[in-house]
PDB file of C-alpha atoms in Angstrom:
ATOM      1  CA  MET A  86       0.089   0.017  -0.096  1.00  0.00           C
ATOM      2  CA  GLY A  87       2.715   2.707   0.891  1.00  0.00           C
ATOM      3  CA  ALA A  88       4.214   1.904  -2.745  1.00  0.00           C
ATOM      4  CA  GLN A  89       0.835   2.959  -4.229  1.00  0.00           C
ATOM      5  CA  LEU A  90       0.299   5.686  -2.277  1.00  0.00           C
ATOM      6  CA  ARG A  91       3.750   7.422  -3.197  1.00  0.00           C
ATOM      7  CA  VAL A  92       2.733   6.889  -6.985  1.00  0.00           C
ATOM      8  CA  TYR A  93      -0.609   8.497  -6.217  1.00  0.00           C
ATOM      9  CA  LYS A  94       1.497  11.384  -4.515  1.00  0.00           C
ATOM     10  CA  ARG A  95       3.987  11.707  -7.257  1.00  0.00           C
ATOM     11  CA  ARG A  96       1.232  11.751 -10.110  1.00  0.00           C
ATOM     12  CA  ILE A  97      -0.482  14.440  -7.886  1.00  0.00           C
ATOM     13  CA  GLN A  98       2.575  16.472  -7.787  1.00  0.00           C
ATOM     14  CA  ALA A  99       3.111  16.125 -11.744  1.00  0.00           C
ATOM     15  CA  VAL A 100      -0.455  17.119 -12.664  1.00  0.00           C
ATOM     16  CA  THR A 101      -0.235  20.006 -10.101  1.00  0.00           C
ATOM     17  CA  ALA A 102       2.705  21.224 -11.956  1.00  0.00           C
ATOM     18  CA  THR A 103       1.049  20.921 -15.344  1.00  0.00           C
ATOM     19  CA  LYS A 104      -1.977  22.875 -14.026  1.00  0.00           C
ATOM     20  CA  LYS A 105       0.069  25.916 -12.953  1.00  0.00           C
ATOM     21  CA  ILE A 106       1.690  25.867 -16.801  1.00  0.00           C
ATOM     22  CA  THR A 107      -1.729  25.627 -18.425  1.00  0.00           C
ATOM     23  CA  LYS A 108      -2.887  28.300 -16.026  1.00  0.00           C
ATOM     24  CA  ALA A 109      -0.272  30.669 -16.764  1.00  0.00           C
ATOM     25  CA  MET A 110      -0.652  30.359 -20.447  1.00  0.00           C
ATOM     26  CA  GLU A 111      -4.481  30.785 -20.278  1.00  0.00           C
ATOM     27  CA  MET A 112      -3.865  34.233 -18.611  1.00  0.00           C
ATOM     28  CA  ILE A 113      -1.142  35.035 -21.306  1.00  0.00           C
ATOM     29  CA  ALA A 114      -3.285  34.493 -24.126  1.00  0.00           C
ATOM     30  CA  ALA A 115      -6.336  35.882 -22.420  1.00  0.00           C
ATOM     31  CA  SER A 116      -4.231  39.239 -22.132  1.00  0.00           C
ATOM     32  CA  ARG A 117      -2.875  39.122 -25.777  1.00  0.00           C
ATOM     33  CA  ILE A 118      -6.665  38.837 -27.094  1.00  0.00           C
ATOM     34  CA  VAL A 119      -7.534  42.422 -25.955  1.00  0.00           C
ATOM     35  CA  LYS A 120      -4.317  43.922 -27.650  1.00  0.00           C
ATOM     36  CA  ALA A 121      -5.197  41.776 -30.967  1.00  0.00           C
ATOM     37  CA  GLN A 122      -8.886  42.677 -30.801  1.00  0.00           C
ATOM     38  CA  ARG A 123      -8.057  46.461 -30.740  1.00  0.00           C
ATOM     39  CA  LYS A 124      -5.361  46.026 -33.979  1.00  0.00           C
ATOM     40  CA  VAL A 125      -8.301  44.346 -35.749  1.00  0.00           C
ATOM     41  CA  ALA A 126     -10.642  47.184 -35.209  1.00  0.00           C
ATOM     42  CA  ALA A 127      -7.945  49.882 -36.023  1.00  0.00           C
ATOM     43  CA  SER A 128      -7.276  47.989 -39.424  1.00  0.00           C
ATOM     44  CA  MET A 129     -10.637  47.484 -40.502  1.00  0.00           C
ATOM     45  CA  PRO A 130     -11.642  51.388 -41.536  1.00  0.00           C
ATOM     46  CA  TYR A 131      -8.590  51.514 -43.790  1.00  0.00           C
ATOM     47  CA  ALA A 132      -9.045  48.179 -45.415  1.00  0.00           C
ATOM     48  CA  THR A 133     -12.869  49.093 -46.152  1.00  0.00           C
ATOM     49  CA  GLU A 134     -12.300  52.268 -47.461  1.00  0.00           C
ATOM     50  CA  LEU A 135      -9.358  51.136 -49.686  1.00  0.00           C
ATOM     51  CA  THR A 136     -11.818  48.523 -51.178  1.00  0.00           C
ATOM     52  CA  ARG A 137     -14.405  51.074 -52.096  1.00  0.00           C
ATOM     53  CA  ALA A 138     -11.675  53.318 -53.546  1.00  0.00           C
ATOM     54  CA  VAL A 139     -10.761  50.125 -55.859  1.00  0.00           C
ATOM     55  CA  SER A 140     -14.202  49.437 -56.576  1.00  0.00           C
ATOM     56  CA  ALA A 141     -15.153  53.030 -57.629  1.00  0.00           C
ATOM     57  CA  VAL A 142     -12.007  53.120 -59.897  1.00  0.00           C
ATOM     58  CA  ALA A 143     -13.185  49.742 -61.440  1.00  0.00           C
ATOM     59  CA  THR A 144     -16.803  50.835 -61.798  1.00  0.00           C
ATOM     60  CA  GLY A 145     -15.655  54.168 -63.361  1.00  0.00           C
ATOM     61  CA  SER A 146     -13.318  52.923 -66.183  1.00  0.00           C
ATOM     62  CA  ASN A 147     -13.144  50.090 -68.793  1.00  0.00           C
ATOM     63  CA  THR A 148      -9.563  49.385 -67.805  1.00  0.00           C
ATOM     64  CA  ASN A 149      -8.600  45.678 -68.034  1.00  0.00           C
ATOM     65  CA  HIS A 150      -6.448  45.059 -64.651  1.00  0.00           C
ATOM     66  CA  PRO A 151      -5.644  41.952 -62.846  1.00  0.00           C
ATOM     67  CA  LEU A 152      -7.017  43.990 -59.513  1.00  0.00           C
ATOM     68  CA  THR A 153     -10.592  44.023 -61.163  1.00  0.00           C
ATOM     69  CA  THR A 154     -10.660  42.103 -64.337  1.00  0.00           C
ATOM     70  CA  GLU A 155     -11.170  38.329 -64.223  1.00  0.00           C
ATOM     71  CA  ALA A 156      -9.367  36.138 -66.797  1.00  0.00           C
ATOM     72  CA  GLU A 157     -11.657  34.406 -69.729  1.00  0.00           C
ATOM     73  CA  ALA A 158     -10.297  30.810 -68.733  1.00  0.00           C
ATOM     74  CA  PRO A 159      -8.287  31.290 -65.466  1.00  0.00           C
ATOM     75  CA  ALA A 160      -5.919  28.288 -65.545  1.00  0.00           C
ATOM     76  CA  ARG A 161      -3.814  28.973 -62.430  1.00  0.00           C
ATOM     77  CA  ALA A 162      -4.679  30.254 -58.622  1.00  0.00           C
ATOM     78  CA  ALA A 163      -2.515  31.139 -55.569  1.00  0.00           C
ATOM     79  CA  VAL A 164      -3.996  30.025 -52.194  1.00  0.00           C
ATOM     80  CA  LEU A 165      -2.259  31.860 -49.080  1.00  0.00           C
ATOM     81  CA  LEU A 166      -2.902  29.727 -45.942  1.00  0.00           C
ATOM     82  CA  LEU A 167      -2.615  31.338 -42.452  1.00  0.00           C
ATOM     83  CA  THR A 168      -1.671  29.105 -39.667  1.00  0.00           C
ATOM     84  CA  SER A 169       0.022  29.297 -36.420  1.00  0.00           C
ATOM     85  CA  ASP A 170       3.795  29.021 -35.462  1.00  0.00           C
ATOM     86  CA  ARG A 171       2.956  27.543 -32.034  1.00  0.00           C
ATOM     87  CA  GLY A 172       0.796  24.441 -30.871  1.00  0.00           C
ATOM     88  CA  LEU A 173      -1.510  24.343 -27.991  1.00  0.00           C
ATOM     89  CA  ALA A 174      -4.347  26.195 -29.055  1.00  0.00           C
ATOM     90  CA  GLY A 175      -6.929  23.120 -29.748  1.00  0.00           C
ATOM     91  CA  GLY A 176      -8.097  22.740 -33.569  1.00  0.00           C
ATOM     92  CA  TYR A 177      -6.938  26.316 -34.677  1.00  0.00           C
ATOM     93  CA  SER A 178      -4.472  25.316 -37.414  1.00  0.00           C
ATOM     94  CA  SER A 179      -6.085  22.014 -38.495  1.00  0.00           C
ATOM     95  CA  ASN A 180      -9.310  23.900 -38.873  1.00  0.00           C
ATOM     96  CA  ALA A 181      -7.429  26.348 -41.478  1.00  0.00           C
ATOM     97  CA  ILE A 182      -5.561  23.581 -43.164  1.00  0.00           C
ATOM     98  CA  LYS A 183      -8.910  21.734 -43.486  1.00  0.00           C
ATOM     99  CA  ALA A 184     -10.459  24.796 -45.038  1.00  0.00           C
ATOM    100  CA  ALA A 185      -7.481  25.499 -47.606  1.00  0.00           C
ATOM    101  CA  GLU A 186      -7.842  21.566 -48.776  1.00  0.00           C
ATOM    102  CA  ARG A 187     -11.549  22.186 -49.275  1.00  0.00           C
ATOM    103  CA  LEU A 188     -10.609  25.354 -51.519  1.00  0.00           C
ATOM    104  CA  ARG A 189      -7.821  23.585 -53.160  1.00  0.00           C
ATOM    105  CA  GLU A 190     -10.121  20.348 -54.269  1.00  0.00           C
ATOM    106  CA  ARG A 191     -12.796  23.190 -55.651  1.00  0.00           C
ATOM    107  CA  LEU A 192     -10.238  25.000 -57.659  1.00  0.00           C
ATOM    108  CA  ALA A 193      -8.731  21.852 -59.007  1.00  0.00           C
ATOM    109  CA  ALA A 194     -12.253  20.849 -59.859  1.00  0.00           C
ATOM    110  CA  GLU A 195     -12.508  24.049 -61.929  1.00  0.00           C
ATOM    111  CA  GLY A 196      -9.462  22.847 -63.979  1.00  0.00           C
ATOM    112  CA  LYS A 197      -7.018  25.174 -62.163  1.00  0.00           C
ATOM    113  CA  GLU A 198      -3.634  24.637 -61.045  1.00  0.00           C
ATOM    114  CA  VAL A 199      -2.755  25.663 -57.326  1.00  0.00           C
ATOM    115  CA  ASP A 200       0.062  27.333 -55.965  1.00  0.00           C
ATOM    116  CA  THR A 201       0.182  27.320 -52.357  1.00  0.00           C
ATOM    117  CA  TYR A 202       1.617  30.110 -49.990  1.00  0.00           C
ATOM    118  CA  ILE A 203       2.037  29.382 -46.316  1.00  0.00           C
ATOM    119  CA  VAL A 204       2.248  31.460 -43.104  1.00  0.00           C
ATOM    120  CA  GLY A 205       3.098  29.449 -39.701  1.00  0.00           C
ATOM    121  CA  ARG A 206       5.217  26.658 -38.838  1.00  0.00           C
ATOM    122  CA  LYS A 207       2.015  24.162 -38.372  1.00  0.00           C
ATOM    123  CA  GLY A 208       1.252  24.701 -41.985  1.00  0.00           C
ATOM    124  CA  VAL A 209       4.715  24.335 -43.282  1.00  0.00           C
ATOM    125  CA  ALA A 210       5.233  21.361 -41.016  1.00  0.00           C
ATOM    126  CA  TYR A 211       1.757  19.679 -42.711  1.00  0.00           C
ATOM    127  CA  TYR A 212       2.672  20.273 -46.253  1.00  0.00           C
ATOM    128  CA  GLY A 213       6.609  19.275 -45.607  1.00  0.00           C
ATOM    129  CA  PHE A 214       5.440  15.944 -44.040  1.00  0.00           C
ATOM    130  CA  ARG A 215       3.077  15.065 -46.983  1.00  0.00           C
ATOM    131  CA  GLU A 216       5.970  16.149 -49.425  1.00  0.00           C
ATOM    132  CA  ARG A 217       3.832  18.687 -51.077  1.00  0.00           C
ATOM    133  CA  LYS A 218       5.153  21.782 -53.071  1.00  0.00           C
ATOM    134  CA  VAL A 219       4.801  25.031 -51.521  1.00  0.00           C
ATOM    135  CA  ALA A 220       5.444  28.252 -53.428  1.00  0.00           C
ATOM    136  CA  GLU A 221       6.800  30.430 -50.586  1.00  0.00           C
ATOM    137  CA  SER A 222       6.479  30.089 -46.619  1.00  0.00           C
ATOM    138  CA  TRP A 223       6.965  32.682 -43.935  1.00  0.00           C
ATOM    139  CA  THR A 224       7.195  31.991 -40.027  1.00  0.00           C
ATOM    140  CA  GLY A 225       7.964  33.245 -36.768  1.00  0.00           C
ATOM    141  CA  PHE A 226       5.244  36.235 -36.336  1.00  0.00           C
ATOM    142  CA  THR A 227       1.861  34.564 -36.332  1.00  0.00           C
ATOM    143  CA  ASP A 228       0.914  35.388 -32.707  1.00  0.00           C
ATOM    144  CA  SER A 229       1.989  39.303 -33.284  1.00  0.00           C
ATOM    145  CA  PRO A 230       2.039  40.327 -36.925  1.00  0.00           C
ATOM    146  CA  ASP A 231       3.298  43.702 -38.042  1.00  0.00           C
ATOM    147  CA  TYR A 232       2.665  45.650 -41.343  1.00  0.00           C
ATOM    148  CA  SER A 233       5.962  44.807 -42.393  1.00  0.00           C
ATOM    149  CA  ASP A 234       5.220  41.248 -42.439  1.00  0.00           C
ATOM    150  CA  ALA A 235       2.004  41.768 -44.716  1.00  0.00           C
ATOM    151  CA  LYS A 236       4.430  43.722 -47.087  1.00  0.00           C
ATOM    152  CA  ARG A 237       6.740  40.922 -47.187  1.00  0.00           C
ATOM    153  CA  ILE A 238       3.989  38.595 -48.088  1.00  0.00           C
ATOM    154  CA  ALA A 239       2.384  40.453 -50.347  1.00  0.00           C
ATOM    155  CA  GLY A 240       5.358  41.065 -52.343  1.00  0.00           C
ATOM    156  CA  PRO A 241       5.804  37.432 -54.284  1.00  0.00           C
ATOM    157  CA  LEU A 242       1.834  37.393 -54.243  1.00  0.00           C
ATOM    158  CA  ILE A 243       1.513  40.670 -56.117  1.00  0.00           C
ATOM    159  CA  GLU A 244       4.636  39.649 -58.626  1.00  0.00           C
ATOM    160  CA  ALA A 245       2.608  36.241 -59.394  1.00  0.00           C
ATOM    161  CA  ILE A 246      -0.621  37.860 -60.108  1.00  0.00           C
ATOM    162  CA  GLN A 247       0.999  40.556 -62.707  1.00  0.00           C
ATOM    163  CA  LYS A 248       2.692  37.712 -64.713  1.00  0.00           C
ATOM    164  CA  ASP A 249       1.137  35.779 -67.409  1.00  0.00           C
ATOM    165  CA  THR A 250       0.129  32.140 -66.645  1.00  0.00           C
ATOM    166  CA  ALA A 251       2.820  31.074 -68.997  1.00  0.00           C
ATOM    167  CA  GLU A 252       5.330  32.685 -67.387  1.00  0.00           C
ATOM    168  CA  GLY A 253       4.310  30.937 -63.875  1.00  0.00           C
ATOM    169  CA  GLY A 254       2.052  33.604 -62.936  1.00  0.00           C
ATOM    170  CA  VAL A 255      -1.542  33.253 -61.578  1.00  0.00           C
ATOM    171  CA  ASP A 256      -5.068  34.367 -62.329  1.00  0.00           C
ATOM    172  CA  GLU A 257      -6.601  34.409 -59.112  1.00  0.00           C
ATOM    173  CA  LEU A 258      -5.400  34.957 -55.578  1.00  0.00           C
ATOM    174  CA  HIS A 259      -7.104  33.536 -52.672  1.00  0.00           C
ATOM    175  CA  ILE A 260      -6.440  33.714 -48.805  1.00  0.00           C
ATOM    176  CA  VAL A 261      -7.605  31.066 -45.926  1.00  0.00           C
ATOM    177  CA  PHE A 262      -7.308  32.263 -42.524  1.00  0.00           C
ATOM    178  CA  THR A 263      -9.352  32.373 -39.412  1.00  0.00           C
ATOM    179  CA  GLU A 264     -11.955  34.954 -38.775  1.00  0.00           C
ATOM    180  CA  PHE A 265     -12.406  36.222 -35.387  1.00  0.00           C
ATOM    181  CA  VAL A 266     -15.937  36.451 -34.360  1.00  0.00           C
ATOM    182  CA  SER A 267     -15.803  36.510 -30.667  1.00  0.00           C
ATOM    183  CA  MET A 268     -14.247  35.199 -27.729  1.00  0.00           C
ATOM    184  CA  MET A 269     -15.920  31.761 -28.040  1.00  0.00           C
ATOM    185  CA  THR A 270     -16.217  31.535 -32.157  1.00  0.00           C
ATOM    186  CA  GLN A 271     -13.365  31.699 -34.695  1.00  0.00           C
ATOM    187  CA  ASN A 272     -14.513  30.372 -38.197  1.00  0.00           C
ATOM    188  CA  ALA A 273     -11.811  29.136 -40.741  1.00  0.00           C
ATOM    189  CA  VAL A 274     -12.820  31.024 -43.914  1.00  0.00           C
ATOM    190  CA  ASP A 275     -11.549  31.242 -47.699  1.00  0.00           C
ATOM    191  CA  ASP A 276     -11.859  34.540 -49.628  1.00  0.00           C
ATOM    192  CA  ARG A 277     -11.144  35.602 -52.959  1.00  0.00           C
ATOM    193  CA  MET A 278      -8.791  38.899 -52.901  1.00  0.00           C
ATOM    194  CA  LEU A 279      -7.877  38.989 -56.540  1.00  0.00           C
ATOM    195  CA  PRO A 280      -9.628  39.839 -59.117  1.00  0.00           C
ATOM    196  CA  LEU A 281     -12.025  41.735 -56.969  1.00  0.00           C
ATOM    197  CA  SER A 282     -15.484  40.754 -57.265  1.00  0.00           C
ATOM    198  CA  LEU A 283     -17.235  43.871 -58.076  1.00  0.00           C
ATOM    199  CA  ASP A 284     -20.855  42.438 -57.871  1.00  0.00           C
ATOM    200  CA  ALA A 285     -20.382  41.877 -54.036  1.00  0.00           C
ATOM    201  CA  ILE A 286     -19.299  45.057 -53.567  1.00  0.00           C
ATOM    202  CA  ALA A 287     -21.912  46.452 -55.462  1.00  0.00           C
ATOM    203  CA  GLU A 288     -24.465  44.466 -53.721  1.00  0.00           C
ATOM    204  CA  GLU A 289     -23.325  45.530 -50.320  1.00  0.00           C
ATOM    205  CA  SER A 290     -23.312  49.190 -51.321  1.00  0.00           C
ATOM    206  CA  SER A 291     -26.931  48.738 -52.629  1.00  0.00           C
ATOM    207  CA  THR A 292     -28.032  48.154 -48.808  1.00  0.00           C
ATOM    208  CA  ARG A 293     -26.847  51.499 -47.887  1.00  0.00           C
ATOM    209  CA  LYS A 294     -29.378  53.580 -49.430  1.00  0.00           C
ATOM    210  CA  ASP A 295     -28.714  56.678 -47.312  1.00  0.00           C
ATOM    211  CA  GLU A 296     -25.035  56.728 -47.855  1.00  0.00           C
ATOM    212  CA  ILE A 297     -23.869  59.462 -50.479  1.00  0.00           C
ATOM    213  CA  LEU A 298     -20.865  57.804 -52.610  1.00  0.00           C
ATOM    214  CA  PRO A 299     -17.859  60.139 -53.084  1.00  0.00           C
ATOM    215  CA  LEU A 300     -17.011  60.757 -57.044  1.00  0.00           C
ATOM    216  CA  PHE A 301     -13.505  60.441 -57.994  1.00  0.00           C
ATOM    217  CA  ASP A 302     -11.419  61.889 -61.069  1.00  0.00           C
ATOM    218  CA  PHE A 303      -8.577  60.003 -61.863  1.00  0.00           C
ATOM    219  CA  GLU A 304      -4.949  61.354 -62.689  1.00  0.00           C
ATOM    220  CA  PRO A 305      -3.216  60.575 -64.915  1.00  0.00           C
ATOM    221  CA  SER A 306      -5.398  57.480 -65.745  1.00  0.00           C
ATOM    222  CA  ALA A 307      -7.582  55.074 -63.910  1.00  0.00           C
ATOM    223  CA  GLU A 308      -4.875  52.129 -64.732  1.00  0.00           C
ATOM    224  CA  ASP A 309      -2.232  54.119 -63.185  1.00  0.00           C
ATOM    225  CA  VAL A 310      -4.313  54.604 -60.194  1.00  0.00           C
ATOM    226  CA  LEU A 311      -5.124  50.889 -60.067  1.00  0.00           C
ATOM    227  CA  ASP A 312      -1.379  50.144 -60.384  1.00  0.00           C
ATOM    228  CA  ALA A 313      -0.725  52.342 -57.438  1.00  0.00           C
ATOM    229  CA  LEU A 314      -3.470  50.641 -55.169  1.00  0.00           C
ATOM    230  CA  LEU A 315      -2.977  47.059 -55.943  1.00  0.00           C
ATOM    231  CA  PRO A 316      -0.039  46.680 -53.653  1.00  0.00           C
ATOM    232  CA  ARG A 317      -1.867  48.555 -51.013  1.00  0.00           C
ATOM    233  CA  TYR A 318      -4.945  46.506 -51.397  1.00  0.00           C
ATOM    234  CA  VAL A 319      -3.392  43.392 -51.182  1.00  0.00           C
ATOM    235  CA  GLU A 320      -1.139  44.470 -48.227  1.00  0.00           C
ATOM    236  CA  SER A 321      -4.122  45.840 -46.465  1.00  0.00           C
ATOM    237  CA  ARG A 322      -6.072  42.554 -46.840  1.00  0.00           C
ATOM    238  CA  ILE A 323      -3.204  40.258 -45.709  1.00  0.00           C
ATOM    239  CA  TYR A 324      -2.513  42.500 -42.769  1.00  0.00           C
ATOM    240  CA  ASN A 325      -6.091  42.494 -41.739  1.00  0.00           C
ATOM    241  CA  ALA A 326      -6.084  38.574 -41.986  1.00  0.00           C
ATOM    242  CA  LEU A 327      -3.212  38.200 -40.364  1.00  0.00           C
ATOM    243  CA  LEU A 328      -4.587  40.234 -37.342  1.00  0.00           C
ATOM    244  CA  GLN A 329      -7.711  38.412 -37.108  1.00  0.00           C
ATOM    245  CA  ALA A 330      -5.817  35.164 -37.164  1.00  0.00           C
ATOM    246  CA  ALA A 331      -3.737  36.496 -34.322  1.00  0.00           C
ATOM    247  CA  ALA A 332      -6.741  37.068 -32.376  1.00  0.00           C
ATOM    248  CA  SER A 333      -8.194  33.884 -33.437  1.00  0.00           C
ATOM    249  CA  GLU A 334      -5.255  31.979 -32.224  1.00  0.00           C
ATOM    250  CA  HIS A 335      -4.938  33.719 -28.912  1.00  0.00           C
ATOM    251  CA  ALA A 336      -8.652  32.871 -28.288  1.00  0.00           C
ATOM    252  CA  ALA A 337      -8.308  29.081 -29.167  1.00  0.00           C
ATOM    253  CA  ARG A 338      -5.417  28.905 -27.071  1.00  0.00           C
ATOM    254  CA  ARG A 339      -6.910  30.300 -24.179  1.00  0.00           C
ATOM    255  CA  ARG A 340      -9.985  27.936 -24.453  1.00  0.00           C
ATOM    256  CA  ALA A 341      -7.737  25.053 -24.794  1.00  0.00           C
ATOM    257  CA  MET A 342      -5.530  25.951 -21.921  1.00  0.00           C
ATOM    258  CA  LYS A 343      -8.645  26.440 -19.795  1.00  0.00           C
ATOM    259  CA  SER A 344      -9.853  22.895 -20.791  1.00  0.00           C
ATOM    260  CA  ALA A 345      -6.621  21.827 -19.718  1.00  0.00           C
ATOM    261  CA  THR A 346      -6.432  23.506 -16.519  1.00  0.00           C
ATOM    262  CA  ASP A 347      -9.992  22.196 -15.903  1.00  0.00           C
ATOM    263  CA  ASN A 348      -9.031  18.681 -16.417  1.00  0.00           C
ATOM    264  CA  ALA A 349      -6.192  18.966 -14.392  1.00  0.00           C
ATOM    265  CA  GLY A 350      -8.106  19.975 -11.511  1.00  0.00           C
ATOM    266  CA  ASP A 351     -10.299  17.201 -12.226  1.00  0.00           C
ATOM    267  CA  LEU A 352      -7.614  14.547 -12.331  1.00  0.00           C
ATOM    268  CA  ILE A 353      -6.213  15.721  -9.301  1.00  0.00           C
ATOM    269  CA  LYS A 354      -9.553  15.645  -7.373  1.00  0.00           C
ATOM    270  CA  SER A 355      -9.599  11.701  -8.507  1.00  0.00           C
ATOM    271  CA  LEU A 356      -5.929  11.091  -7.627  1.00  0.00           C
ATOM    272  CA  SER A 357      -6.423  12.816  -3.905  1.00  0.00           C
ATOM    273  CA  ARG A 358      -9.516  10.433  -3.527  1.00  0.00           C
ATOM    274  CA  LEU A 359      -7.547   7.390  -4.828  1.00  0.00           C
ATOM    275  CA  ALA A 360      -4.726   8.377  -2.556  1.00  0.00           C
ATOM    276  CA  ASN A 361      -6.920   8.912   0.491  1.00  0.00           C
ATOM    277  CA  ALA A 362      -8.474   5.389  -0.200  1.00  0.00           C
ATOM    278  CA  ALA A 363      -4.875   4.050  -0.248  1.00  0.00           C
ATOM    279  CA  ARG A 364      -3.815   5.958   2.842  1.00  0.00           C
ATOM    280  CA  GLN A 365      -6.962   4.690   4.672  1.00  0.00           C
ATOM    281  CA  ALA A 366      -6.536   1.021   3.666  1.00  0.00           C
ATOM    282  CA  GLU A 367      -2.975   1.258   4.835  1.00  0.00           C
ATOM    283  CA  ILE A 368      -3.860   2.548   8.170  1.00  0.00           C
ATOM    284  CA  THR A 369      -6.602  -0.121   8.480  1.00  0.00           C
ATOM    285  CA  GLN A 370      -4.041  -2.900   7.485  1.00  0.00           C
ATOM    286  CA  GLU A 371      -1.660  -1.426  10.162  1.00  0.00           C
ATOM    287  CA  ILE A 372      -4.250  -1.489  12.794  1.00  0.00           C
ATOM    288  CA  SER A 373      -5.312  -4.974  11.831  1.00  0.00           C
ATOM    289  CA  GLU A 374      -1.556  -6.125  12.212  1.00  0.00           C
ATOM    290  CA  ILE A 375      -1.594  -4.612  15.726  1.00  0.00           C
ATOM    291  CA  VAL A 376      -4.421  -6.297  16.936  1.00  0.00           C
ATOM    292  CA  GLY A 377      -3.549  -9.373  15.458  1.00  0.00           C
ATOM    293  CA  GLY A 378      -0.259  -9.072  17.213  1.00  0.00           C
ATOM    294  CA  ALA A 379      -1.638  -8.232  20.586  1.00  0.00           C
ATOM    295  CA  SER A 380      -3.868 -10.948  20.110  1.00  0.00           C
ATOM    296  CA  ALA A 381      -1.270 -13.450  19.500  1.00  0.00           C
ATOM    297  CA  LEU A 382       0.750 -12.250  22.336  1.00  0.00           C
ATOM    298  CA  ALA A 383      -2.055 -12.419  24.694  1.00  0.00           C
ATOM    299  CA  ASP A 384      -2.790 -15.990  23.424  1.00  0.00           C
ATOM    300  CA  ALA A 385       0.878 -16.746  24.086  1.00  0.00           C
ATOM    301  CA  SER A 386       0.989 -15.220  27.745  1.00  0.00           C
ATOM    302  CA  ALA A 387      -2.328 -17.012  28.656  1.00  0.00           C
ATOM    303  CA  GLY A 388      -0.799 -20.535  27.262  1.00  0.00           C
ATOM    304  CA  SER A 389       2.365 -19.802  29.219  1.00  0.00           C
ATOM    305  CA  ASP A 390       0.396 -19.027  32.350  1.00  0.00           C
ATOM    306  CA  LYS A 391      -1.142 -22.721  32.292  1.00  0.00           C
TER     307      LYS A 391
END
C-alpha cells in the first residue's frame, strides 16, 4: 500500500505542476486577445475604404487590370494559408488547413492549378510531412504580426498576379485564414482577394441607401491609379487577415488551456480520492496487524500461564 500511495502523490505533484503551466498560458493568451482585438478594429476602416476606392475606380473605367478584371479562362490560382507558429491552440491550425484543402479541391475541380503559399510553422510542417510543393512560406510572427510582415508576404503574391500564366503567374489569389467573431467563436474562411468581386461590392453598397458615394477624378489615368492601389490593397487585406488570425489563435489557445486546466483539476481530485483511499487502507492494515499481534501475544501469554 505504501508504494501505491507514493505513486499517487507523485502523479498529483506532476499534474499540479502542469496545471500551473496551463493556467499561466491561459492568462497570457487572455491578455493578448484584447491587444489583438484592438489592432483588428484599427485596421478595418482603412481596409474598407481602400476596397471602396478600388471598386470606384473599377466601376468608373473600362480598364483591364488584374485587380478587377477576371481572366476569360483562368488556369492557375494562388492560395495563401495562414496557420500558427506554435501549438497548444486546440483545432485552430487544423481547421484552417482543412478549409485550404477544401478550397484546393474546389479549384482543382474547376481545372485550375494551385500554387500554395503558407504562413506559420504548423502549415509548413503539414505540407512538408506530406511532401507537397509550397511556393513560398513565412514563419516567426503569427502571434504578433506587423504591417512589414504583410508587405513581405504580399510581394511575391503581387508579382505572381502580374505575370502571365505562361511565365508562372496566376489568374486568381485566394486567402484562407481564421476569422475572429468572438472570444468563443472563430471560423476558418476562404476569400478571393483578386480579382476583386465588383458584384459583391455593388450589392453591399446597394444596402446603404442613405449613404452618398463619393465621386473620383483619375489622374493621370485609371490604370495608373489601379497600379498604385494594387499593392496597398493586397497588403491591407493580408494585414487584416493576419490580425484576425492572431486574435483567433490567442482565443483558441486560451480556450484550450482553460480546458486543460479544468481537466487537470478534475484529475487532481480523482487522484486525491484514490490516495486517501490507499492511505486509509494502509492505516486499516496497520491497525489490523497491531490488533492481530496483540491478540497473538495475549494468547501466548495465556498458554504460558497454564
